[in-house]
CSV table of C-alpha atoms in Angstrom, one decimal:
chain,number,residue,atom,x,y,z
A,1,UNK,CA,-81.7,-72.1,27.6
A,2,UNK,CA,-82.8,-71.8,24.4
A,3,UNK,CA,-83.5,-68.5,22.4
A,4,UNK,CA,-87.2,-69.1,22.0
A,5,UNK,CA,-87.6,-68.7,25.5
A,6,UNK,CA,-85.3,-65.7,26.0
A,7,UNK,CA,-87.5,-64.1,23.4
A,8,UNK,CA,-90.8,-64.7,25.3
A,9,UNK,CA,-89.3,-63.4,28.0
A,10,UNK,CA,-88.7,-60.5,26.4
A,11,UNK,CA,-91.7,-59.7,25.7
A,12,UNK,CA,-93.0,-60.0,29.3
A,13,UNK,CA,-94.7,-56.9,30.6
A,14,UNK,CA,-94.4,-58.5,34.5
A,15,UNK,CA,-90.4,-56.8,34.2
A,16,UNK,CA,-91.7,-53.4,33.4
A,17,UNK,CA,-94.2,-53.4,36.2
A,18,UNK,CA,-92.1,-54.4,38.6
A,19,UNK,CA,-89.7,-51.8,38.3
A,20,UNK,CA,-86.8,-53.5,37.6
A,21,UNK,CA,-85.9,-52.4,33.9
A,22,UNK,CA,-84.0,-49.4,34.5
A,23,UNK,CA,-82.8,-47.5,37.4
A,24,UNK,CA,-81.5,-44.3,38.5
A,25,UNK,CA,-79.4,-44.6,40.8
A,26,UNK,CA,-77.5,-42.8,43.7
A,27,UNK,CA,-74.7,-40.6,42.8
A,28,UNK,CA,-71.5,-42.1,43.9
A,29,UNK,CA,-69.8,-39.2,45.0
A,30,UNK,CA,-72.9,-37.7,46.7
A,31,UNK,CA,-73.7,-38.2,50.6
A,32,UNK,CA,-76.1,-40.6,51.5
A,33,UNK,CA,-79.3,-39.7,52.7
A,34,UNK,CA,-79.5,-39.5,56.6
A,35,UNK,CA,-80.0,-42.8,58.6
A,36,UNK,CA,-83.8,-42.8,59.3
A,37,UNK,CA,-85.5,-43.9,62.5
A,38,UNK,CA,-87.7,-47.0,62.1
A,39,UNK,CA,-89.7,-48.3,64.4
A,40,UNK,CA,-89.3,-52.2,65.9
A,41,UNK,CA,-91.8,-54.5,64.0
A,42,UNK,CA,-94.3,-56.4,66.0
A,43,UNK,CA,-92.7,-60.0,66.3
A,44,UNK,CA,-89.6,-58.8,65.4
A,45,UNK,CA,-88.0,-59.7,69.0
A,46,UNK,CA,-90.1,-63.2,68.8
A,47,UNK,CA,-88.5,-63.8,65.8
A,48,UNK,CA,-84.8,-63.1,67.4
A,49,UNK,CA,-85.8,-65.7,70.0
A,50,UNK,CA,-87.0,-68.0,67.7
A,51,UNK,CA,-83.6,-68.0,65.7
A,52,UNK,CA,-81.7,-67.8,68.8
A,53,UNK,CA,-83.2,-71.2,69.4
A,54,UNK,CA,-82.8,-72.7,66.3
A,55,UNK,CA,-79.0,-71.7,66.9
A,56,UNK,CA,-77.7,-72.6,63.6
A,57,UNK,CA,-77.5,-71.2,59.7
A,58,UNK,CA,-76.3,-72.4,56.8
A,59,UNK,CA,-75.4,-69.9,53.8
A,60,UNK,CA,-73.9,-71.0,50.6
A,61,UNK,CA,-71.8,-67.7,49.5
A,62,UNK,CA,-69.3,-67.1,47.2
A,63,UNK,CA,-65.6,-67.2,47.6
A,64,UNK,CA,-63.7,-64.9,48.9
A,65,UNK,CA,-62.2,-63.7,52.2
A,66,UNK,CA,-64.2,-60.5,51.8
A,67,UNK,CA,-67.1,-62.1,51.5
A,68,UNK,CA,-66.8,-64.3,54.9
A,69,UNK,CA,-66.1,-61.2,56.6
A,70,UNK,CA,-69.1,-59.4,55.1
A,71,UNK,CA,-72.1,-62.4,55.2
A,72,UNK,CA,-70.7,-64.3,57.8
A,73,UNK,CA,-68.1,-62.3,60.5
A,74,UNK,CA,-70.6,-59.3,60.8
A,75,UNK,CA,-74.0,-61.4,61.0
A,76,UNK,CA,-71.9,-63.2,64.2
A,77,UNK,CA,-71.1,-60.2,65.5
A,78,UNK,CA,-74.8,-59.1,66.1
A,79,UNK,CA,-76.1,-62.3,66.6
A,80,UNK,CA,-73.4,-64.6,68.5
A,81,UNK,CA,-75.8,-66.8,69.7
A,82,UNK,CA,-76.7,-68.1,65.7
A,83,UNK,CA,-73.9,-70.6,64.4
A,84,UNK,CA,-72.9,-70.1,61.1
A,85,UNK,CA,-71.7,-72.3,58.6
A,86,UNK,CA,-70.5,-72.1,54.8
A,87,UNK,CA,-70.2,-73.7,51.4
A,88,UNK,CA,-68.8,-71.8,48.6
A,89,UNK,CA,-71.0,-72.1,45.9
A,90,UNK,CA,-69.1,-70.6,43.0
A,91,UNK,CA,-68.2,-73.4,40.3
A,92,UNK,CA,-70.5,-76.1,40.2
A,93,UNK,CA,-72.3,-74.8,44.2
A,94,UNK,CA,-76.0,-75.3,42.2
A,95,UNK,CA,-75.2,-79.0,40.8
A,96,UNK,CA,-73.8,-79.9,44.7
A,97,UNK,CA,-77.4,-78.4,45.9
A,98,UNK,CA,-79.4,-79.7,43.4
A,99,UNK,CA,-78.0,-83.0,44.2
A,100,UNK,CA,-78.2,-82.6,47.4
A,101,UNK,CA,-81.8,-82.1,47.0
A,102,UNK,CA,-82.0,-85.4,45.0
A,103,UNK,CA,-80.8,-87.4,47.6
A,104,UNK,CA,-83.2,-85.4,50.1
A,105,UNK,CA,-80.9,-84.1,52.2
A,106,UNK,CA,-81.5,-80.1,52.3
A,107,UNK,CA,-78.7,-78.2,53.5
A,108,UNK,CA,-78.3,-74.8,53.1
A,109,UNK,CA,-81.0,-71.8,54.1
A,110,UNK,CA,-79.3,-68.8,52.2
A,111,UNK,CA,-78.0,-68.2,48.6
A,112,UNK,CA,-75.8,-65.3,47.9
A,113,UNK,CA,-74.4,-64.9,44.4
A,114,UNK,CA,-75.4,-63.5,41.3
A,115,UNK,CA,-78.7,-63.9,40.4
A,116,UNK,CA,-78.8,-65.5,37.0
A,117,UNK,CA,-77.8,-69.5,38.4
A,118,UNK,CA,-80.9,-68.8,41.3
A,119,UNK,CA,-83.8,-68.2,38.8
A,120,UNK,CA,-82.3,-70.2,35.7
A,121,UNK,CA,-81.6,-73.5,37.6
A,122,UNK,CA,-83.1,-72.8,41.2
A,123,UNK,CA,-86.0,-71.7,40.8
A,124,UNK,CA,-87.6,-73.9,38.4
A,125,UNK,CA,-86.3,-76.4,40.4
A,126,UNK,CA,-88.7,-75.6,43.1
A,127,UNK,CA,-85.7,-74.7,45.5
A,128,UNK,CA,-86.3,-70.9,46.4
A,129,UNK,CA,-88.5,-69.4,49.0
A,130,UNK,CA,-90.7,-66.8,47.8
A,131,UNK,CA,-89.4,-63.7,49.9
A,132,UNK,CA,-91.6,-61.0,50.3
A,133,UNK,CA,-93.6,-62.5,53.0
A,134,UNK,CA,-89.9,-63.0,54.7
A,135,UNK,CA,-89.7,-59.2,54.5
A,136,UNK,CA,-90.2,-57.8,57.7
A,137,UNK,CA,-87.7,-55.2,58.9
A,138,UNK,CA,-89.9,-51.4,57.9
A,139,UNK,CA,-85.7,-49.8,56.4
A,140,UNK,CA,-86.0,-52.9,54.5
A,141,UNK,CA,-89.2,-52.5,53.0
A,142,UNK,CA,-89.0,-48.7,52.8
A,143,UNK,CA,-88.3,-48.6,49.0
A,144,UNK,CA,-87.3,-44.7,49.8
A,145,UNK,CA,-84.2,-46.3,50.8
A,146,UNK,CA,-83.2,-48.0,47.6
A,147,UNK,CA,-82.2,-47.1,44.3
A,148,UNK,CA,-84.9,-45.7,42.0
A,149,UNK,CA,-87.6,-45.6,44.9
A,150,UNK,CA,-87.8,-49.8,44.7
A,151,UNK,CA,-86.5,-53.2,45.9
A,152,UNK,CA,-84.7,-54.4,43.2
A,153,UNK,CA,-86.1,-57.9,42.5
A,154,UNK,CA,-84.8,-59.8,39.8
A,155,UNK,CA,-87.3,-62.7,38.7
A,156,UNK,CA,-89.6,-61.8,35.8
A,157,UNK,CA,-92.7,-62.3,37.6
A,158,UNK,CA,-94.3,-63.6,40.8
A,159,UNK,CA,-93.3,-65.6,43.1
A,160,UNK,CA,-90.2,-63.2,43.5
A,161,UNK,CA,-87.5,-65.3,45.6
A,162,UNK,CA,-84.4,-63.3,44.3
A,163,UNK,CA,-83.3,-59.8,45.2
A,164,UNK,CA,-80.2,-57.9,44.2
A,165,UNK,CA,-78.4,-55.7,47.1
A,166,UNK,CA,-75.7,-54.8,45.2
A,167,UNK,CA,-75.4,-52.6,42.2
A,168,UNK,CA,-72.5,-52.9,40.1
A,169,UNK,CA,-71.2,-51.2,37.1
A,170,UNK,CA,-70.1,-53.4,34.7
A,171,UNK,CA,-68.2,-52.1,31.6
A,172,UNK,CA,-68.3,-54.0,28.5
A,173,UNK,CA,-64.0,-54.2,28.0
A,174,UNK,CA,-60.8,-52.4,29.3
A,175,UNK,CA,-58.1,-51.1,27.7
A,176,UNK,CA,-54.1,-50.8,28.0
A,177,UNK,CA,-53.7,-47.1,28.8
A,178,UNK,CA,-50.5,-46.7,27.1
A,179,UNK,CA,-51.3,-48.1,23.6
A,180,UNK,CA,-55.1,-46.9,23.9
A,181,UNK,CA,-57.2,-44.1,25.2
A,182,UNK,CA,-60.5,-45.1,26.6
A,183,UNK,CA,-62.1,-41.8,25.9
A,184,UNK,CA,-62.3,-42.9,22.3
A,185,UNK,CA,-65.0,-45.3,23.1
A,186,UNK,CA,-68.5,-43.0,22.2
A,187,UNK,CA,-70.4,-46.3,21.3
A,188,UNK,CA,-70.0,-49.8,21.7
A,189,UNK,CA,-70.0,-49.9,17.9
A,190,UNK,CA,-66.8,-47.9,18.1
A,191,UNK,CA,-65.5,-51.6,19.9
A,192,UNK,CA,-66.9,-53.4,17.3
A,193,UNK,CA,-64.4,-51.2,14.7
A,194,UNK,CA,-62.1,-53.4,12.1
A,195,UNK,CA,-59.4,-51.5,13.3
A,196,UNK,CA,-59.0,-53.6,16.2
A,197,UNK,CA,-59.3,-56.6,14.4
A,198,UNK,CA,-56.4,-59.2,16.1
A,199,UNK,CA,-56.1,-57.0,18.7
A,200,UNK,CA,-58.8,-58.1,21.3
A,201,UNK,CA,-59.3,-60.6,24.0
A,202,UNK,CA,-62.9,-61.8,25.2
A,203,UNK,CA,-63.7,-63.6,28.4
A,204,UNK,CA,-65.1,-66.7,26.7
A,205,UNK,CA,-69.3,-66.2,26.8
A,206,UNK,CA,-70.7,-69.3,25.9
A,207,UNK,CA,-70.6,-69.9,30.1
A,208,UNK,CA,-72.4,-67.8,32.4
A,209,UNK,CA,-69.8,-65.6,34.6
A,210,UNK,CA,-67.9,-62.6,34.1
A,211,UNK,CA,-69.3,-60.2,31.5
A,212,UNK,CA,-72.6,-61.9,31.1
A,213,UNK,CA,-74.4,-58.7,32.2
A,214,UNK,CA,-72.8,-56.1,29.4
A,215,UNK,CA,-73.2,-58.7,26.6
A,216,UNK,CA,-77.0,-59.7,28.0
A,217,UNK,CA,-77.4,-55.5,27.6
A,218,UNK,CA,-75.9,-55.5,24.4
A,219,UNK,CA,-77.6,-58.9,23.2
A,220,UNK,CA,-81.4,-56.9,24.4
A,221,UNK,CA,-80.1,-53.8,22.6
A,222,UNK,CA,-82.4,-52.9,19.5
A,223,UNK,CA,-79.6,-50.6,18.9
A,224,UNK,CA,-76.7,-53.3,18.8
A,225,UNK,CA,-78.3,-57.0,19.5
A,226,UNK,CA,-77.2,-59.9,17.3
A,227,UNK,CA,-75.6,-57.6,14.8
A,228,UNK,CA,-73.1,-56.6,17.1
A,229,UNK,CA,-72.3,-60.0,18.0
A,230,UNK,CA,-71.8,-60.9,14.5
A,231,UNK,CA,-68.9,-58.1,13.8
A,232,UNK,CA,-67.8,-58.4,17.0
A,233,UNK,CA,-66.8,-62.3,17.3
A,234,UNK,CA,-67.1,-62.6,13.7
A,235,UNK,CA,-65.1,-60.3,11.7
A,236,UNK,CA,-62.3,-59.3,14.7
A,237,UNK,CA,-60.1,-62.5,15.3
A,238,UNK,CA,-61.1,-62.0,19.0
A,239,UNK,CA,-59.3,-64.6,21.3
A,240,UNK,CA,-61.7,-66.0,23.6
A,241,UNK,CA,-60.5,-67.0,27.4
A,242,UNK,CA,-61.9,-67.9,31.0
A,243,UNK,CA,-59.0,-67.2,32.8
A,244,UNK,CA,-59.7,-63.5,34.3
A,245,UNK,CA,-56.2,-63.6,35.6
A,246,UNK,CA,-54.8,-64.2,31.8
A,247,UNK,CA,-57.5,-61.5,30.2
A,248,UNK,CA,-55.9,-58.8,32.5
A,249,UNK,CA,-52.2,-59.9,31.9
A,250,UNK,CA,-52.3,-59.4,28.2
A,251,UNK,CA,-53.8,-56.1,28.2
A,252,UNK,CA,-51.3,-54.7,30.9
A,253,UNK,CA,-48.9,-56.4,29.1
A,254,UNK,CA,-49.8,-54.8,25.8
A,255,UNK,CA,-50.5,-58.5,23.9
A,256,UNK,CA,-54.2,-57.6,23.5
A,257,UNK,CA,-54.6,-54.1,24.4
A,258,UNK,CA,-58.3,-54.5,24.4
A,259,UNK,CA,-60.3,-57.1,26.7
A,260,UNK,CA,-63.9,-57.4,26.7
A,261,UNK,CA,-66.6,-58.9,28.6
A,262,UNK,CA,-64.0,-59.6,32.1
A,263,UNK,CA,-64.0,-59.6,36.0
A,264,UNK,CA,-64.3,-56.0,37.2
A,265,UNK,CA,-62.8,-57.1,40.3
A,266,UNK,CA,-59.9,-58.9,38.8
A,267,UNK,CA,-59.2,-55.2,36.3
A,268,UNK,CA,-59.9,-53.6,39.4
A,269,UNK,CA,-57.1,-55.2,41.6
A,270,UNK,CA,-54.4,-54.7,38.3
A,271,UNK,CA,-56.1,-50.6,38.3
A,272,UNK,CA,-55.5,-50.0,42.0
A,273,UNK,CA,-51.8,-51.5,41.5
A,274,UNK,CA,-51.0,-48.7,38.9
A,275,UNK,CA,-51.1,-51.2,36.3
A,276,UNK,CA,-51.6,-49.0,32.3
A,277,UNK,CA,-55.4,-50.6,32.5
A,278,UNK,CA,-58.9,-48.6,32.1
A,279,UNK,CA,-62.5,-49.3,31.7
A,280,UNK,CA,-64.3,-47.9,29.0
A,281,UNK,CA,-67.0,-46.1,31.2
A,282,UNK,CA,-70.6,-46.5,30.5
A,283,UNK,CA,-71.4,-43.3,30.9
A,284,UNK,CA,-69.5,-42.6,27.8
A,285,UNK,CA,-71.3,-44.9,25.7
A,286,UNK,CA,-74.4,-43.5,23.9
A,287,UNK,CA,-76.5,-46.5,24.2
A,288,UNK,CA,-76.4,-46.9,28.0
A,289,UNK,CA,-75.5,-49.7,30.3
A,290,UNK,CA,-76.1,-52.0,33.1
A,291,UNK,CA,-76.0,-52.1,36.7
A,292,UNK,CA,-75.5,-55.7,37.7
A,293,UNK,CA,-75.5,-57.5,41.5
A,294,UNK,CA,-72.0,-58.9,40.8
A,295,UNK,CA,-72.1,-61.8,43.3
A,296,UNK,CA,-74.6,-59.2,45.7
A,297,UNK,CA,-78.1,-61.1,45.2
A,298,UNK,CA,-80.1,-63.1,47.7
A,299,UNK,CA,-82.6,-66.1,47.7
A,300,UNK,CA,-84.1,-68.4,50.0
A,301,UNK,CA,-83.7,-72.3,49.8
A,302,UNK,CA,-86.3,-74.0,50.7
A,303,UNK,CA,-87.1,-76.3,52.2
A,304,UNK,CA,-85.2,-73.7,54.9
A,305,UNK,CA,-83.9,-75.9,58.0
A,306,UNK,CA,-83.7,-73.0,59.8
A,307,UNK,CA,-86.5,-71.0,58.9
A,308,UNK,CA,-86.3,-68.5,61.7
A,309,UNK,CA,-82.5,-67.7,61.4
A,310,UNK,CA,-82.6,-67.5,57.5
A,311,UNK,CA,-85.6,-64.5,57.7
A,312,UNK,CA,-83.1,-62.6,60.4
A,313,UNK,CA,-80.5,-62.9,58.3
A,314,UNK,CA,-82.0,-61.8,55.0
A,315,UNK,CA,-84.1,-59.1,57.0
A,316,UNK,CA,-80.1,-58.0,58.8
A,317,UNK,CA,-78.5,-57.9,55.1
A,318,UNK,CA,-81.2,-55.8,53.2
A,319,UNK,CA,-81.3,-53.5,56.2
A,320,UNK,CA,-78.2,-50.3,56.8
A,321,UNK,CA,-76.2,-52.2,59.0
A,322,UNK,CA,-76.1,-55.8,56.9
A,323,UNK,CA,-75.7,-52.9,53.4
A,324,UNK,CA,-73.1,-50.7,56.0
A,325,UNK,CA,-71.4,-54.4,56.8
A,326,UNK,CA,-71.4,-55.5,52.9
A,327,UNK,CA,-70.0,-52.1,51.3
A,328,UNK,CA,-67.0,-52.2,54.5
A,329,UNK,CA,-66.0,-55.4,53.6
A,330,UNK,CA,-66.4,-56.3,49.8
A,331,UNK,CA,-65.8,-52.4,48.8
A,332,UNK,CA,-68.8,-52.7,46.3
A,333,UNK,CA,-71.5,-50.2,46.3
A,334,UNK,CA,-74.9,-51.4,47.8
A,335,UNK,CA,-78.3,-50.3,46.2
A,336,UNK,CA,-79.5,-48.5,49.7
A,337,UNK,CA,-79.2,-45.0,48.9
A,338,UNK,CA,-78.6,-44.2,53.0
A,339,UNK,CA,-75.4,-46.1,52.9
A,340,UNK,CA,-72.2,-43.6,52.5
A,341,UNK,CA,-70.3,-44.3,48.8
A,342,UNK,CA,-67.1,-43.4,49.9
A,343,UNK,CA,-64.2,-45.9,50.0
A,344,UNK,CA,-65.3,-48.3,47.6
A,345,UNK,CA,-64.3,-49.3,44.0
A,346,UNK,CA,-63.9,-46.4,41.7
A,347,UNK,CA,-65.0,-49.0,38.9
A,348,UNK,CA,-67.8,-49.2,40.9
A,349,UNK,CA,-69.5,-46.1,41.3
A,350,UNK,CA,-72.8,-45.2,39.5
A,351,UNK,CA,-73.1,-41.6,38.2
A,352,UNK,CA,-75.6,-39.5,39.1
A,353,UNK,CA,-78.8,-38.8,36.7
A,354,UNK,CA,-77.9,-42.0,34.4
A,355,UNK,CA,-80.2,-44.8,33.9
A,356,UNK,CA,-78.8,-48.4,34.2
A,357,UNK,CA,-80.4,-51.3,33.3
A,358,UNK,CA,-80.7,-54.1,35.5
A,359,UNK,CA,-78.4,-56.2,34.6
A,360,UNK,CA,-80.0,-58.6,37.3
A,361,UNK,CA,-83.0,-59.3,36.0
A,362,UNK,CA,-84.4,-62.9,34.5
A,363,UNK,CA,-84.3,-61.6,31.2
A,364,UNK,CA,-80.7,-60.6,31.5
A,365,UNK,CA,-79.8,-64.3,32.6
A,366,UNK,CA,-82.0,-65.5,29.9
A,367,UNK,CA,-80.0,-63.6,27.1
A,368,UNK,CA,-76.6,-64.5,28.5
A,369,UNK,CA,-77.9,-67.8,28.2
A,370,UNK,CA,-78.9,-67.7,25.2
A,371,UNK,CA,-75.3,-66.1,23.8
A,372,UNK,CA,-73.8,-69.7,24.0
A,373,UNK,CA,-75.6,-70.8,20.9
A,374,UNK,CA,-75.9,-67.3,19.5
A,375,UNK,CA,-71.9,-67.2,20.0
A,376,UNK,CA,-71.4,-71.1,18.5
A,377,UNK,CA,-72.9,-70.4,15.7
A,378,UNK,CA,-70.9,-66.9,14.6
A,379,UNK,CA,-67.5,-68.9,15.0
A,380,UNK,CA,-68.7,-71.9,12.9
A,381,UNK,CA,-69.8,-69.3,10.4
A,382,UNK,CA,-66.6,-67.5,10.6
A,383,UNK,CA,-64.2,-70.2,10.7
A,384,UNK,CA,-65.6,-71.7,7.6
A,385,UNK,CA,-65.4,-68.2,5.5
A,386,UNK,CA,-62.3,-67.7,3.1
């Protein structure tokens, strides 16, 4: 993806209208709004029948026991009657569909992952259903339920045929306790300081993954942007890696008491073990932040083999139940503001009265995209200073 294109998406006025450019969102130690009463929609018990007979569903999903219990184990549980299979479609899922799709053998009827894969590669490869006429369930499209009064869709304009369910917060780095307070941290210039030149490890950007979302946030910045980047990966000696597991064990351990741009839910693990690691919170930060879907976004494939079974089960995830089922089971925080916060992920947990990006829209997975060559060329300039 090249920059030219991130840039004209930028400029798109489609993101603004639809809602999706900032959010407040639901406090996470407030309660959750009551459990409404909605109303059965007419065909709604057609539709059940319909998928009943079709019998079978096929969800790509990402890996992780969690996330079998949460997409699969609880779907089965209120509709036995619909076999489910799985592919994990984490490292390399979209070149096996694509593929796939080559050969003309269509496979799987859901998508759950991030969002940035689904409308970078997916979608303009004609493979994702447009949803809102899949929308059926009244709590699902009652955007009084979700965060900021809307349904957070994430592609730039219309068709939309990605929607995040999730909202994440995703700090930009994490520090070792003992060697650094996090509280220091009023801007994410303060990260980019000299002071902690040599003394910081990156989750390698140049591939889409962990940290995308706070460097696309940064990247978009007026206030930071390409600037940033250029102190940051040029002027610090950062040391760049894609093992999350590694990141994590050199800030406990004190080698790099400073990782940026890594797997909340890999810090999160070493945090809950009483491990001397911290996130820089984003409330701290004076420029803001993003909320980002994590691995909680859904699309359509289409052609859908089982066209009746995929719309029940994206109409059962959006709604409290498939949200209640997610936020048991993974511990992250869905964007339905009628589904209780407590119990999950500290690292998690919006604040009340801040407003987050959306770290799940296009233009998000256009700019981490665009960081590869953004990123290439700092380092070739840098390693070919004095």
């Amino acid at each position: 993806m090249n920059q030219e294109r991130w840039l004209q998406a930028q400029r798109r006025s489609d993101f603004l209208r639809a809602g999706v450019a900032s959010a407040l969102v639901a406090a996470s130690g407030a309660p959750a709004l009551a459990a409404l009463s909605y109303r059965k929609p007419a065909g709604w018990d057609a539709l059940v029948a319909a998928a009943h007979q079709e019998g079978a569903l096929m969800i790509y999903l990402p890996e992780g026991d969690e996330y079998e219990a949460a997409l699969v184990t609880r779907f089965q549980r209120a509709y036995p009657a619909i076999r489910v299979e799985t592919a994990i479609n984490s490292g390399g899922g979209q070149s096996r569909l694509l593929v796939e799709r080559t050969a003309g053998r269509y496979i799987p009827d859901i998508w759950v992952t991030g969002s940035t894969i689904a409308l970078l590669t997916l979608k303009p490869a004609g493979a994702l259903a447009p949803l809102e006429p899949l929308l059926m369930l009244p709590e699902v499209l009652d955007r009084a339920a979700w965060a900021q009064n809307m349904l957070w869709w994430n592609d730039a304009q219309q068709p939309y045929t990605n929607i995040s369910f999730a909202g994440l917060l995703l700090p930009p780095a994490y520090v070792n306790t003992t060697l650094v307070k996090p509280s220091a941290f009023k801007s994410y210039w303060d990260l980019a300081d000299p002071k902690w030149r040599g003394k910081i490890a990156s989750t390698d950007l140049r591939t889409i993954g962990p940290g995308s979302v706070p460097a696309s946030f940064i990247y978009r910045s007026p206030k930071l942007g390409l600037p940033w980047f250029q102190r940051f990966f040029g002027t610090l000696d950062v040391v760049l890696s894609r093992s999350q597991r590694q990141l994590v064990d050199w800030c406990v351990q004190g080698q790099y008491p400073i990782v940026a741009f890594i797997s909340a839910t890999e810090a999160f693990t070493a945090m809950n073990q009483g491990l001397p690691i911290e996130q820089i919170a984003l409330d701290q930060l004076k420029e803001g932040g993003a909320v980002g879907p994590n691995t909680g976004a859904i699309s359509v494939i289409k052609p859908t083999p089982h066209p009746n079974a995929a719309k029940l089960y994206l109409n059962w995830l959006l709604s409290r139940d498939g949200q209640l089922a997610w936020q048991e089971e993974t511990k992250q925080a869905s964007l339905r503001v009628d589904t209780p916060k407590d119990g999950l992920y500290l690292a998690y947990q919006r604040k009340a009265g801040i407003a987050y990006a959306n770290g799940g829209a296009e233009e998000y997975g256009l700019a981490a995209a665009a960081l590869k060559d953004v990123i290439n060329g700092i380092l070739d300039k840098s390693a070919k200073s004095p």
